[in-house]
Amino acid sequence: MAKVLVALDQGTTSSRAVVFDVSGRMLAAHGVEFPQIYPKPGWVEHNPQDILNSQITALKEAVKKSGVDVADIAAIGITNQRETTLLWDRETGECVHNAIVWQCRRTAHDVDKLVEQGWSPVIREKTGLVPDAYFSGTKLAWLLKRLNLHDRAERGELCFGTVDSFLAWHLVQGHPHVTDATNAGRTMLFNLATQDWDDELLRLMDIPRACLPQVVDSSQVIGMLDESILGRAIPVAAMAGDQHASLFGQACLQPGMVKNTYGTGCFMLMNTGDKLIASESGLLSTMAWRIGGKPTYALEGSVFMGGATIQWLRDEMKMLSTAAESEAVARSVQDTGGVYLVPAFTGLGAPWWDQYSRGALVGMTRGTGRAHVVRAALEAIAYQSADLMQAMAQDCGFVPTRLQVDGGASANAFLMQFQADIMNVPVVRPVVMETTALGAALLAGLAVGVYANAEETAKAWQQEALFQPEMEEYARKNLLDGWHKAVGRARDWAEH
Ligand code: ADP
């Protein structure tokens, strides 16, 4: 029997494991949800033991479901929710605190201080990031300071890690303390150009180097899976943050290739090759992956309210009974009748970066009905993504030839067609929508020689649907003008 690859996909609300054959076909998957902990408004934590236990259960169940012989698993790859911060005792593995989740805003004031002190351009230049509480750096600094652990960290008694690192330490024989370059790139401590932790930023946030993991490639054998888990030692051969794994799983291997994942939010990444592009449009620079010691970079933009806009129509506005119903409802009208929904519920990200924007529904008349609003909500997801694409095109100096899509809301054919129309760029959807897990599996397969090179892994990608742009130029321009006018109405709304 052919060998198989397994991906561990440790997400924000659940841990999943997916078994693939070497052609990229999904053989089995299993997911285990775990509790979210909200100690205060705006704070989010996970119990580290929940992360670990759910991931191990998912792995065992997925392998059992697939019916494959454990001896046929060629390698395991890890992909993970990014930026979530853990700190544990190097001797016992015991965490000193719950994991501080990426969404957690507890260090917002610490970040404000860094910005007031004028550190933004330095942080942006070195890490590619816009200073924010979202990234791991200030979360780790908070733990060291609040728990009074600086001296222990300095003596090397503690290990910091993002979820990839935490899983590797606990699942791999010999407890390697490692993280991959894509995850390191989300800490606000990692210098993208030198590919090393940045001493100036470590000093700034008062973080001892001794607690930081060694940064490894995204595709590299880091050790063997602890035998007690599946009864056999298997190479753990890849680690990559979820969006980076998905870019790889979408086979966006050449500079200029772009993917957009339509989940709760949308995450758009463009491969920029060996060029580290400093965005002038408010996008983040980040790692695509690091293979054979060679960094490949990416531009990243995100939409805060993607599929969540549809969730809101369903749960709060009661306009839909299921998210999927939005497609038929949107198609029941010719157009939105001039209505625009700007879902700036939590502010707007790139290219606007306005945290004071709020949701707006504009252009309504006496004839406006539910279907117009539902259609406007789907179109809003596409407009926001189109704005990101436009920003990427500006930063890199050319318009990408296509957009590759995945995630729950990419199942919506109306949304995908409107996306192609409004960008005037074809949209393609792959057969395997689990691109994050697929990417981790392919990166692992590459490390153990299942694939001779990265290009070989691209054969696992197959097109399922193609949406060609069909809209007339004048109609496109009118709609985009209307959208940007609506965004203008939503901006700078909340009290500062
Ligand atoms: P996440 O991984 O962020 O939880 P998923 O990739 O599972 O998200 O996608 C779920 C999101 O996509 C939800 O916000 C849901 O409202 C939206 N969604 C799912 N199916 C559809 C659909 N057919 N049309 C529009 N939105 C959808």
Short mmCIF file of C-alpha atoms and ligand atoms in Angstrom, two decimals:
data_model
loop_
_atom_site.label_atom_id
_atom_site.label_comp_id
_atom_site.label_asym_id
_atom_site.label_seq_id
_atom_site.Cartn_x
_atom_site.Cartn_y
_atom_site.Cartn_z
CA MET A 1 0.00 0.00 0.00
CA ALA A 2 1.11 3.55 -0.74
CA LYS A 3 2.34 5.61 2.15
CA VAL A 4 0.10 8.20 3.74
CA LEU A 5 0.67 11.60 5.35
CA VAL A 6 -1.06 12.97 8.43
CA ALA A 7 -1.71 16.62 9.28
CA LEU A 8 -2.38 17.89 12.78
CA ASP A 9 -4.46 21.06 12.39
CA GLN A 10 -4.65 22.75 15.78
CA GLY A 11 -7.25 25.53 15.42
CA THR A 12 -8.81 28.13 17.69
CA THR A 13 -11.97 26.20 18.52
CA SER A 14 -11.02 22.64 17.63
CA SER A 15 -8.11 20.31 17.00
CA ARG A 16 -8.29 18.25 13.84
CA ALA A 17 -6.25 15.52 12.24
CA VAL A 18 -6.48 14.64 8.56
CA VAL A 19 -5.06 11.60 6.77
CA PHE A 20 -4.07 12.05 3.09
CA ASP A 21 -2.68 9.69 0.51
CA VAL A 22 0.38 10.94 -1.35
CA SER A 23 -1.75 12.20 -4.24
CA GLY A 24 -3.43 14.60 -1.80
CA ARG A 25 -6.70 12.70 -1.52
CA MET A 26 -8.34 12.93 1.89
CA LEU A 27 -8.78 9.50 3.47
CA ALA A 28 -10.18 10.48 6.87
CA ALA A 29 -10.49 13.37 9.28
CA HIS A 30 -11.45 13.83 12.88
CA GLY A 31 -12.01 17.00 14.90
CA VAL A 32 -12.37 17.57 18.64
CA GLU A 33 -13.71 20.86 20.02
CA PHE A 34 -12.43 22.33 23.28
CA PRO A 35 -13.62 25.13 25.59
CA GLN A 36 -12.82 28.82 25.16
CA ILE A 37 -12.00 30.60 28.41
CA TYR A 38 -12.99 34.27 28.85
CA PRO A 39 -11.60 35.46 32.22
CA LYS A 40 -12.51 39.12 31.54
CA PRO A 41 -14.09 41.07 28.69
CA GLY A 42 -11.66 41.03 25.77
CA TRP A 43 -9.47 38.29 27.29
CA VAL A 44 -9.31 34.83 25.71
CA GLU A 45 -7.44 31.77 26.98
CA HIS A 46 -7.14 28.04 26.29
CA ASN A 47 -6.24 25.35 28.78
CA PRO A 48 -2.96 23.90 27.38
CA GLN A 49 -4.00 20.41 28.46
CA ASP A 50 -7.19 20.77 26.38
CA ILE A 51 -5.11 21.70 23.34
CA LEU A 52 -2.85 18.70 23.83
CA ASN A 53 -5.53 16.13 24.70
CA SER A 54 -7.88 17.17 21.89
CA GLN A 55 -5.04 17.01 19.38
CA ILE A 56 -3.94 13.55 20.48
CA THR A 57 -7.53 12.25 20.39
CA ALA A 58 -8.05 13.75 16.92
CA LEU A 59 -4.88 12.05 15.69
CA LYS A 60 -5.78 8.63 17.07
CA GLU A 61 -9.38 8.80 15.79
CA ALA A 62 -8.46 10.02 12.31
CA VAL A 63 -5.91 7.24 11.90
CA LYS A 64 -8.44 4.69 13.18
CA LYS A 65 -11.15 5.98 10.78
CA SER A 66 -8.79 5.89 7.80
CA GLY A 67 -8.09 2.22 8.38
CA VAL A 68 -4.43 2.69 7.43
CA ASP A 69 -1.66 0.75 9.06
CA VAL A 70 0.35 3.04 11.35
CA ALA A 71 3.48 1.65 9.67
CA ASP A 72 2.32 3.29 6.43
CA ILE A 73 2.37 6.81 7.82
CA ALA A 74 5.39 8.40 6.13
CA ALA A 75 5.33 11.62 8.14
CA ILE A 76 3.25 13.97 10.27
CA GLY A 77 2.95 17.74 9.74
CA ILE A 78 1.75 20.29 12.26
CA THR A 79 -0.25 23.42 11.40
CA ASN A 80 -1.73 25.71 13.99
CA GLN A 81 -3.68 28.75 15.14
CA ARG A 82 -1.06 31.47 15.04
CA GLU A 83 0.25 33.90 17.70
CA THR A 84 -1.33 32.06 20.66
CA THR A 85 1.27 32.16 23.43
CA LEU A 86 2.36 29.45 25.86
CA LEU A 87 5.08 29.33 28.51
CA TRP A 88 6.13 26.11 30.20
CA ASP A 89 8.70 24.65 32.59
CA ARG A 90 11.60 23.13 30.69
CA GLU A 91 11.93 20.31 33.27
CA THR A 92 8.33 19.23 33.75
CA GLY A 93 6.54 20.57 30.66
CA GLU A 94 3.98 22.13 32.99
CA CYS A 95 2.60 25.43 31.69
CA VAL A 96 2.88 28.37 34.07
CA HIS A 97 -0.41 29.87 32.81
CA ASN A 98 -3.21 29.18 30.35
CA ALA A 99 -2.42 29.80 26.68
CA ILE A 100 -3.09 33.45 25.81
CA VAL A 101 -5.07 33.25 22.59
CA TRP A 102 -4.35 35.46 19.56
CA GLN A 103 -7.71 37.21 19.99
CA CYS A 104 -6.86 38.30 23.55
CA ARG A 105 -6.64 42.10 23.95
CA ARG A 106 -4.99 42.17 27.41
CA THR A 107 -1.81 43.80 26.16
CA ALA A 108 -3.49 46.52 24.06
CA HIS A 109 -2.19 49.25 26.42
CA ASP A 110 1.35 47.83 26.33
CA VAL A 111 1.23 48.06 22.54
CA ASP A 112 -0.15 51.63 22.71
CA LYS A 113 2.90 52.55 24.79
CA LEU A 114 5.30 51.10 22.22
CA VAL A 115 3.51 53.05 19.51
CA GLU A 116 3.57 56.30 21.55
CA GLN A 117 7.30 55.83 22.08
CA GLY A 118 7.70 55.78 18.31
CA TRP A 119 8.57 52.10 17.82
CA SER A 120 6.07 51.43 15.01
CA PRO A 121 8.44 52.01 12.07
CA VAL A 122 11.16 49.88 13.69
CA ILE A 123 8.78 47.02 14.41
CA ARG A 124 7.27 47.29 10.95
CA GLU A 125 10.62 47.27 9.22
CA LYS A 126 12.07 44.36 11.18
CA THR A 127 9.06 42.10 11.63
CA GLY A 128 6.76 43.14 8.76
CA LEU A 129 3.95 43.56 11.29
CA VAL A 130 1.80 46.47 12.43
CA PRO A 131 2.26 46.64 16.24
CA ASP A 132 -0.75 44.96 17.80
CA ALA A 133 -1.75 42.97 20.89
CA TYR A 134 -2.66 40.17 18.47
CA PHE A 135 1.00 39.10 18.08
CA SER A 136 2.85 36.99 20.66
CA GLY A 137 5.59 39.40 21.82
CA THR A 138 3.63 41.52 24.28
CA LYS A 139 1.71 38.46 25.45
CA LEU A 140 4.97 36.76 26.45
CA ALA A 141 6.24 39.98 28.03
CA TRP A 142 2.98 40.16 30.03
CA LEU A 143 3.45 36.60 31.35
CA LEU A 144 7.07 37.19 32.37
CA LYS A 145 6.23 40.44 34.13
CA ARG A 146 2.91 39.60 35.78
CA LEU A 147 4.05 36.20 37.01
CA ASN A 148 7.46 37.56 37.98
CA LEU A 149 9.27 34.95 35.88
CA HIS A 150 11.94 37.03 34.21
CA ASP A 151 14.84 35.53 36.22
CA ARG A 152 13.67 31.96 35.63
CA ALA A 153 13.39 32.69 31.92
CA GLU A 154 16.87 34.20 31.94
CA ARG A 155 18.26 31.02 33.56
CA GLY A 156 16.71 28.94 30.76
CA GLU A 157 14.21 27.24 33.05
CA LEU A 158 11.21 28.21 30.93
CA CYS A 159 10.22 27.61 27.34
CA PHE A 160 8.10 30.04 25.32
CA GLY A 161 6.29 28.71 22.31
CA THR A 162 3.39 29.20 19.96
CA VAL A 163 1.11 26.19 19.51
CA ASP A 164 3.37 24.48 16.94
CA SER A 165 6.24 24.68 19.39
CA PHE A 166 4.13 23.49 22.31
CA LEU A 167 2.87 20.47 20.37
CA ALA A 168 6.36 19.59 19.13
CA TRP A 169 7.76 19.72 22.68
CA HIS A 170 5.02 17.44 23.99
CA LEU A 171 4.59 15.03 21.09
CA VAL A 172 8.13 14.53 19.84
CA GLN A 173 10.70 12.31 21.55
CA GLY A 174 13.39 14.24 23.41
CA HIS A 175 11.25 17.39 23.78
CA PRO A 176 12.76 19.60 21.07
CA HIS A 177 12.22 23.31 21.77
CA VAL A 178 11.63 24.54 18.22
CA THR A 179 9.29 26.70 16.18
CA ASP A 180 9.18 27.19 12.43
CA ALA A 181 9.91 30.47 10.68
CA THR A 182 6.25 31.15 9.75
CA ASN A 183 5.20 30.99 13.39
CA ALA A 184 8.27 32.91 14.57
CA GLY A 185 7.26 35.60 12.10
CA ARG A 186 4.05 36.26 14.05
CA THR A 187 5.70 37.01 17.39
CA MET A 188 6.79 40.62 16.70
CA LEU A 189 10.23 39.44 17.92
CA PHE A 190 11.53 37.83 14.72
CA ASN A 191 13.58 39.70 12.15
CA LEU A 192 12.36 38.60 8.71
CA ALA A 193 15.52 39.68 6.92
CA THR A 194 18.06 38.05 9.27
CA GLN A 195 15.76 35.08 10.06
CA ASP A 196 16.69 35.35 13.73
CA TRP A 197 15.17 36.71 16.94
CA ASP A 198 15.90 40.43 17.03
CA ASP A 199 18.02 41.56 20.00
CA GLU A 200 16.74 45.13 19.93
CA LEU A 201 13.11 44.00 20.07
CA LEU A 202 13.92 41.44 22.79
CA ARG A 203 15.44 44.26 24.87
CA LEU A 204 12.48 46.51 24.14
CA MET A 205 10.01 43.93 25.45
CA ASP A 206 12.40 42.66 28.13
CA ILE A 207 12.40 39.09 26.89
CA PRO A 208 15.44 36.85 27.54
CA ARG A 209 16.62 34.93 24.48
CA ALA A 210 17.09 31.85 26.70
CA CYS A 211 13.34 31.15 26.74
CA LEU A 212 12.89 31.32 22.96
CA PRO A 213 12.72 28.25 20.72
CA GLN A 214 15.20 27.46 17.99
CA VAL A 215 13.76 28.56 14.63
CA VAL A 216 13.64 25.72 12.09
CA ASP A 217 12.42 25.32 8.51
CA SER A 218 8.73 24.77 7.80
CA SER A 219 9.59 21.47 6.11
CA GLN A 220 12.16 19.58 8.18
CA VAL A 221 12.24 16.46 10.34
CA ILE A 222 12.27 17.77 13.90
CA GLY A 223 12.16 14.35 15.54
CA MET A 224 10.07 11.22 15.99
CA LEU A 225 6.53 11.08 17.37
CA ASP A 226 6.48 9.72 20.91
CA GLU A 227 5.87 6.00 20.51
CA SER A 228 3.25 5.89 23.24
CA ILE A 229 0.80 7.85 21.04
CA LEU A 230 0.33 5.58 18.00
CA GLY A 231 2.54 2.68 19.09
CA ARG A 232 5.24 3.65 16.62
CA ALA A 233 7.85 6.39 16.15
CA ILE A 234 6.91 8.44 13.06
CA PRO A 235 8.83 11.45 11.71
CA VAL A 236 7.27 14.79 12.63
CA ALA A 237 8.46 16.64 9.58
CA ALA A 238 6.70 20.00 9.18
CA MET A 239 5.41 22.95 11.14
CA ALA A 240 3.66 26.00 9.69
CA GLY A 241 1.06 28.53 10.80
CA ASP A 242 -2.38 27.84 9.37
CA GLN A 243 -2.46 30.57 6.70
CA HIS A 244 1.04 29.68 5.50
CA ALA A 245 0.21 25.97 5.29
CA SER A 246 -2.89 26.88 3.32
CA LEU A 247 -0.83 28.96 0.86
CA PHE A 248 1.36 25.88 0.34
CA GLY A 249 -1.66 23.54 0.12
CA GLN A 250 -3.06 25.84 -2.58
CA ALA A 251 0.20 25.26 -4.48
CA CYS A 252 0.87 29.01 -4.60
CA LEU A 253 4.55 28.23 -5.11
CA GLN A 254 5.42 31.00 -7.56
CA PRO A 255 5.75 34.71 -6.75
CA GLY A 256 2.51 36.53 -7.53
CA MET A 257 0.21 33.61 -6.69
CA VAL A 258 -2.53 34.51 -4.19
CA LYS A 259 -5.01 32.62 -2.04
CA ASN A 260 -7.95 33.84 0.00
CA THR A 261 -9.55 31.77 2.76
CA TYR A 262 -13.21 32.66 3.42
CA GLY A 263 -13.82 31.60 7.02
CA THR A 264 -15.07 33.65 9.97
CA GLY A 265 -12.66 36.28 8.67
CA CYS A 266 -10.85 36.22 5.34
CA PHE A 267 -7.10 35.78 5.04
CA MET A 268 -5.41 36.69 1.79
CA LEU A 269 -1.75 35.81 1.25
CA MET A 270 0.41 36.46 -1.78
CA ASN A 271 3.69 34.67 -2.40
CA THR A 272 6.34 37.35 -3.04
CA GLY A 273 9.24 34.91 -3.49
CA ASP A 274 12.60 35.94 -2.07
CA LYS A 275 11.48 39.59 -2.04
CA LEU A 276 10.55 41.01 1.33
CA ILE A 277 8.11 43.72 0.21
CA ALA A 278 7.45 46.60 2.61
CA SER A 279 3.77 47.35 2.04
CA GLU A 280 2.68 50.92 1.51
CA SER A 281 -0.96 49.93 1.75
CA GLY A 282 -1.01 48.69 5.33
CA LEU A 283 -0.59 44.99 4.50
CA LEU A 284 1.65 42.80 6.64
CA SER A 285 4.87 41.27 5.39
CA THR A 286 5.24 37.73 6.61
CA MET A 287 6.84 34.39 5.82
CA ALA A 288 5.29 32.18 3.17
CA TRP A 289 7.52 29.33 4.43
CA ARG A 290 11.16 28.43 4.85
CA ILE A 291 12.46 25.35 3.02
CA GLY A 292 16.08 24.22 2.81
CA GLY A 293 17.07 27.27 4.85
CA LYS A 294 15.68 29.55 2.12
CA PRO A 295 12.97 32.01 3.16
CA THR A 296 10.02 32.64 0.87
CA TYR A 297 8.08 35.76 1.82
CA ALA A 298 4.45 36.79 1.51
CA LEU A 299 2.13 39.76 1.83
CA GLU A 300 -0.88 39.25 4.05
CA GLY A 301 -4.15 41.07 4.48
CA SER A 302 -7.24 40.12 6.42
CA VAL A 303 -10.92 40.93 6.50
CA PHE A 304 -12.26 40.88 10.08
CA MET A 305 -15.89 40.17 9.13
CA GLY A 306 -15.95 37.56 6.37
CA GLY A 307 -18.30 34.59 6.80
CA ALA A 308 -19.09 36.09 10.20
CA THR A 309 -21.19 38.70 8.36
CA ILE A 310 -23.46 35.87 7.20
CA GLN A 311 -23.45 34.38 10.71
CA TRP A 312 -24.63 37.74 11.98
CA LEU A 313 -27.49 37.87 9.47
CA ARG A 314 -28.46 34.39 10.56
CA ASP A 315 -28.07 34.61 14.35
CA GLU A 316 -28.66 38.26 15.23
CA MET A 317 -30.85 39.56 12.39
CA LYS A 318 -32.70 36.22 11.88
CA MET A 319 -32.72 36.85 8.12
CA LEU A 320 -31.41 33.37 7.30
CA SER A 321 -31.86 29.92 8.78
CA THR A 322 -28.56 28.64 7.39
CA ALA A 323 -25.46 30.32 5.96
CA ALA A 324 -25.85 28.31 2.74
CA GLU A 325 -29.35 29.74 2.21
CA SER A 326 -27.74 33.14 1.57
CA GLU A 327 -26.88 32.06 -1.97
CA ALA A 328 -30.46 31.43 -3.14
CA VAL A 329 -31.74 34.53 -1.33
CA ALA A 330 -29.08 36.71 -2.99
CA ARG A 331 -29.92 35.27 -6.40
CA SER A 332 -33.65 36.00 -5.91
CA VAL A 333 -32.98 39.67 -6.70
CA GLN A 334 -31.23 41.24 -9.71
CA ASP A 335 -29.00 43.42 -7.57
CA THR A 336 -28.96 45.06 -4.13
CA GLY A 337 -31.02 48.01 -5.40
CA GLY A 338 -28.19 50.34 -4.43
CA VAL A 339 -27.85 48.98 -0.89
CA TYR A 340 -24.40 48.51 0.64
CA LEU A 341 -23.59 46.80 3.94
CA VAL A 342 -20.24 47.76 5.44
CA PRO A 343 -19.63 45.18 8.17
CA ALA A 344 -17.11 47.28 10.10
CA PHE A 345 -18.43 45.93 13.42
CA THR A 346 -14.96 45.85 14.96
CA GLY A 347 -13.37 48.49 12.78
CA LEU A 348 -11.72 48.05 9.39
CA GLY A 349 -8.34 46.46 8.69
CA ALA A 350 -6.11 46.86 5.63
CA PRO A 351 -6.11 49.01 3.61
CA TRP A 352 -8.18 51.31 5.85
CA TRP A 353 -6.90 50.54 9.37
CA ASP A 354 -9.65 52.45 11.10
CA GLN A 355 -10.57 50.96 14.47
CA TYR A 356 -13.28 53.61 14.87
CA SER A 357 -15.33 52.47 11.85
CA ARG A 358 -18.63 50.81 12.66
CA GLY A 359 -21.17 48.78 10.70
CA ALA A 360 -23.31 50.70 8.23
CA LEU A 361 -26.24 49.79 5.99
CA VAL A 362 -26.69 52.55 3.43
CA GLY A 363 -28.61 53.29 0.24
CA MET A 364 -31.93 51.84 1.40
CA THR A 365 -35.25 52.91 -0.11
CA ARG A 366 -38.88 51.98 0.64
CA GLY A 367 -38.45 49.00 -1.70
CA THR A 368 -35.45 47.50 0.10
CA GLY A 369 -36.10 43.99 1.36
CA ARG A 370 -34.37 41.09 3.06
CA ALA A 371 -32.94 39.69 -0.16
CA HIS A 372 -31.23 43.00 -0.95
CA VAL A 373 -29.60 43.08 2.46
CA VAL A 374 -28.47 39.43 2.23
CA ARG A 375 -27.04 40.08 -1.21
CA ALA A 376 -25.30 43.22 0.06
CA ALA A 377 -23.74 41.16 2.88
CA LEU A 378 -22.26 38.61 0.47
CA GLU A 379 -21.07 41.36 -1.83
CA ALA A 380 -19.42 43.08 1.17
CA ILE A 381 -17.23 40.02 1.72
CA ALA A 382 -16.13 40.25 -1.91
CA TYR A 383 -15.60 44.04 -1.84
CA GLN A 384 -13.38 43.80 1.23
CA SER A 385 -11.35 41.02 -0.38
CA ALA A 386 -11.12 43.03 -3.61
CA ASP A 387 -9.71 45.98 -1.63
CA LEU A 388 -7.00 43.66 -0.27
CA MET A 389 -6.23 42.36 -3.74
CA GLN A 390 -5.98 45.94 -5.00
CA ALA A 391 -3.57 46.78 -2.17
CA MET A 392 -1.43 43.74 -3.04
CA ALA A 393 -1.39 44.70 -6.70
CA GLN A 394 -0.25 48.21 -5.75
CA ASP A 395 2.50 46.93 -3.47
CA CYS A 396 3.92 44.42 -5.93
CA GLY A 397 3.29 46.40 -9.12
CA PHE A 398 1.16 43.92 -11.05
CA VAL A 399 -2.32 42.40 -10.95
CA PRO A 400 -2.31 38.68 -10.07
CA THR A 401 -3.66 36.45 -12.82
CA ARG A 402 -6.03 34.52 -10.56
CA LEU A 403 -7.26 34.15 -7.00
CA GLN A 404 -7.32 30.69 -5.38
CA VAL A 405 -10.01 30.25 -2.78
CA ASP A 406 -10.95 27.98 0.12
CA GLY A 407 -12.75 28.11 3.47
CA GLY A 408 -16.42 27.61 4.39
CA ALA A 409 -17.92 30.57 2.52
CA SER A 410 -16.06 29.77 -0.72
CA ALA A 411 -18.74 27.09 -1.22
CA ASN A 412 -21.05 29.98 -2.15
CA ALA A 413 -21.00 30.17 -5.96
CA PHE A 414 -22.77 33.54 -6.03
CA LEU A 415 -20.08 35.01 -3.80
CA MET A 416 -17.28 33.48 -5.88
CA GLN A 417 -18.73 34.75 -9.17
CA PHE A 418 -19.21 38.24 -7.70
CA GLN A 419 -15.64 38.09 -6.39
CA ALA A 420 -14.30 37.34 -9.88
CA ASP A 421 -16.51 40.05 -11.40
CA ILE A 422 -15.65 42.80 -8.96
CA MET A 423 -11.87 42.14 -9.14
CA ASN A 424 -11.90 41.37 -12.84
CA VAL A 425 -9.68 38.40 -11.98
CA PRO A 426 -10.61 34.70 -12.34
CA VAL A 427 -11.35 32.80 -9.13
CA VAL A 428 -10.44 29.12 -8.82
CA ARG A 429 -11.54 26.62 -6.20
CA PRO A 430 -9.69 23.34 -5.57
CA VAL A 431 -11.10 19.86 -5.04
CA VAL A 432 -9.53 19.53 -1.57
CA MET A 433 -10.86 22.44 0.49
CA GLU A 434 -8.83 21.41 3.55
CA THR A 435 -5.88 23.32 2.15
CA THR A 436 -4.39 24.07 5.57
CA ALA A 437 -4.15 20.41 6.53
CA LEU A 438 -3.08 19.48 3.00
CA GLY A 439 -0.29 22.06 3.11
CA ALA A 440 1.04 20.68 6.40
CA ALA A 441 0.91 17.13 5.04
CA LEU A 442 2.69 18.10 1.81
CA LEU A 443 5.40 20.03 3.70
CA ALA A 444 5.95 16.92 5.84
CA GLY A 445 6.02 14.65 2.79
CA LEU A 446 8.58 16.93 1.17
CA ALA A 447 10.86 16.70 4.21
CA VAL A 448 10.94 12.89 4.19
CA GLY A 449 11.37 12.51 0.44
CA VAL A 450 7.85 11.44 -0.52
CA TYR A 451 8.14 14.33 -3.00
CA ALA A 452 11.41 15.12 -4.73
CA ASN A 453 10.84 18.86 -4.60
CA ALA A 454 8.19 21.49 -3.85
CA GLU A 455 6.93 21.47 -7.46
CA GLU A 456 6.08 17.77 -7.06
CA THR A 457 3.72 18.60 -4.20
CA ALA A 458 1.74 20.89 -6.51
CA LYS A 459 0.33 17.80 -8.26
CA ALA A 460 -1.88 17.32 -5.21
CA TRP A 461 -3.76 20.50 -6.18
CA GLN A 462 -6.68 20.03 -8.54
CA GLN A 463 -9.20 22.53 -9.81
CA GLU A 464 -12.83 21.95 -8.89
CA ALA A 465 -14.43 25.17 -10.18
CA LEU A 466 -13.43 28.23 -12.17
CA PHE A 467 -15.29 31.56 -12.00
CA GLN A 468 -14.45 33.83 -14.93
CA PRO A 469 -15.07 37.57 -14.63
CA GLU A 470 -18.12 38.51 -16.69
CA MET A 471 -19.02 42.01 -15.53
CA GLU A 472 -18.84 45.02 -17.83
CA GLU A 473 -16.17 47.52 -16.87
CA TYR A 474 -18.61 50.41 -16.29
CA ALA A 475 -20.80 48.29 -14.00
CA ARG A 476 -17.77 47.18 -12.02
CA LYS A 477 -16.58 50.73 -11.62
CA ASN A 478 -20.02 51.95 -10.53
CA LEU A 479 -20.32 49.25 -7.91
CA LEU A 480 -16.81 49.85 -6.56
CA ASP A 481 -17.44 53.60 -6.39
CA GLY A 482 -20.62 52.92 -4.43
CA TRP A 483 -18.78 50.59 -2.08
CA HIS A 484 -16.03 53.09 -1.36
CA LYS A 485 -18.59 55.81 -0.78
CA ALA A 486 -20.34 53.51 1.71
CA VAL A 487 -17.02 52.75 3.44
CA GLY A 488 -16.55 56.50 3.78
CA ARG A 489 -19.89 56.73 5.64
CA ALA A 490 -18.87 53.94 8.04
CA ARG A 491 -15.47 55.37 8.91
CA ASP A 492 -14.51 57.32 11.98
CA TRP A 493 -17.90 56.65 13.59
CA ALA A 494 -17.24 55.40 17.14
CA GLU A 495 -16.12 57.78 19.90
CA HIS A 496 -12.33 57.97 20.13
P1 ADP B 1 -13.67 29.03 10.43
O1 ADP B 1 -12.62 28.06 10.03
O2 ADP B 1 -13.23 30.44 10.55
O3 ADP B 1 -14.51 28.58 11.59
P2 ADP B 1 -15.12 28.02 8.10
O4 ADP B 1 -14.11 27.90 7.03
O5 ADP B 1 -15.65 26.79 8.74
O6 ADP B 1 -14.69 29.09 9.18
O7 ADP B 1 -16.35 28.84 7.46
C1 ADP B 1 -17.47 29.16 8.23
C2 ADP B 1 -17.94 30.56 7.89
O8 ADP B 1 -18.38 30.61 6.55
C3 ADP B 1 -19.11 30.98 8.76
O9 ADP B 1 -18.88 32.30 9.19
C4 ADP B 1 -20.32 30.89 7.84
O10 ADP B 1 -21.22 31.95 8.13
C5 ADP B 1 -19.73 31.04 6.47
N1 ADP B 1 -20.38 30.19 5.47
C6 ADP B 1 -20.43 28.84 5.44
N2 ADP B 1 -21.09 28.39 4.35
C7 ADP B 1 -21.49 29.50 3.67
C8 ADP B 1 -22.20 29.72 2.44
N3 ADP B 1 -22.64 28.70 1.70
N4 ADP B 1 -22.39 31.00 2.06
C9 ADP B 1 -21.92 32.03 2.79
N5 ADP B 1 -21.25 31.88 3.94
C10 ADP B 1 -21.02 30.64 4.38
#
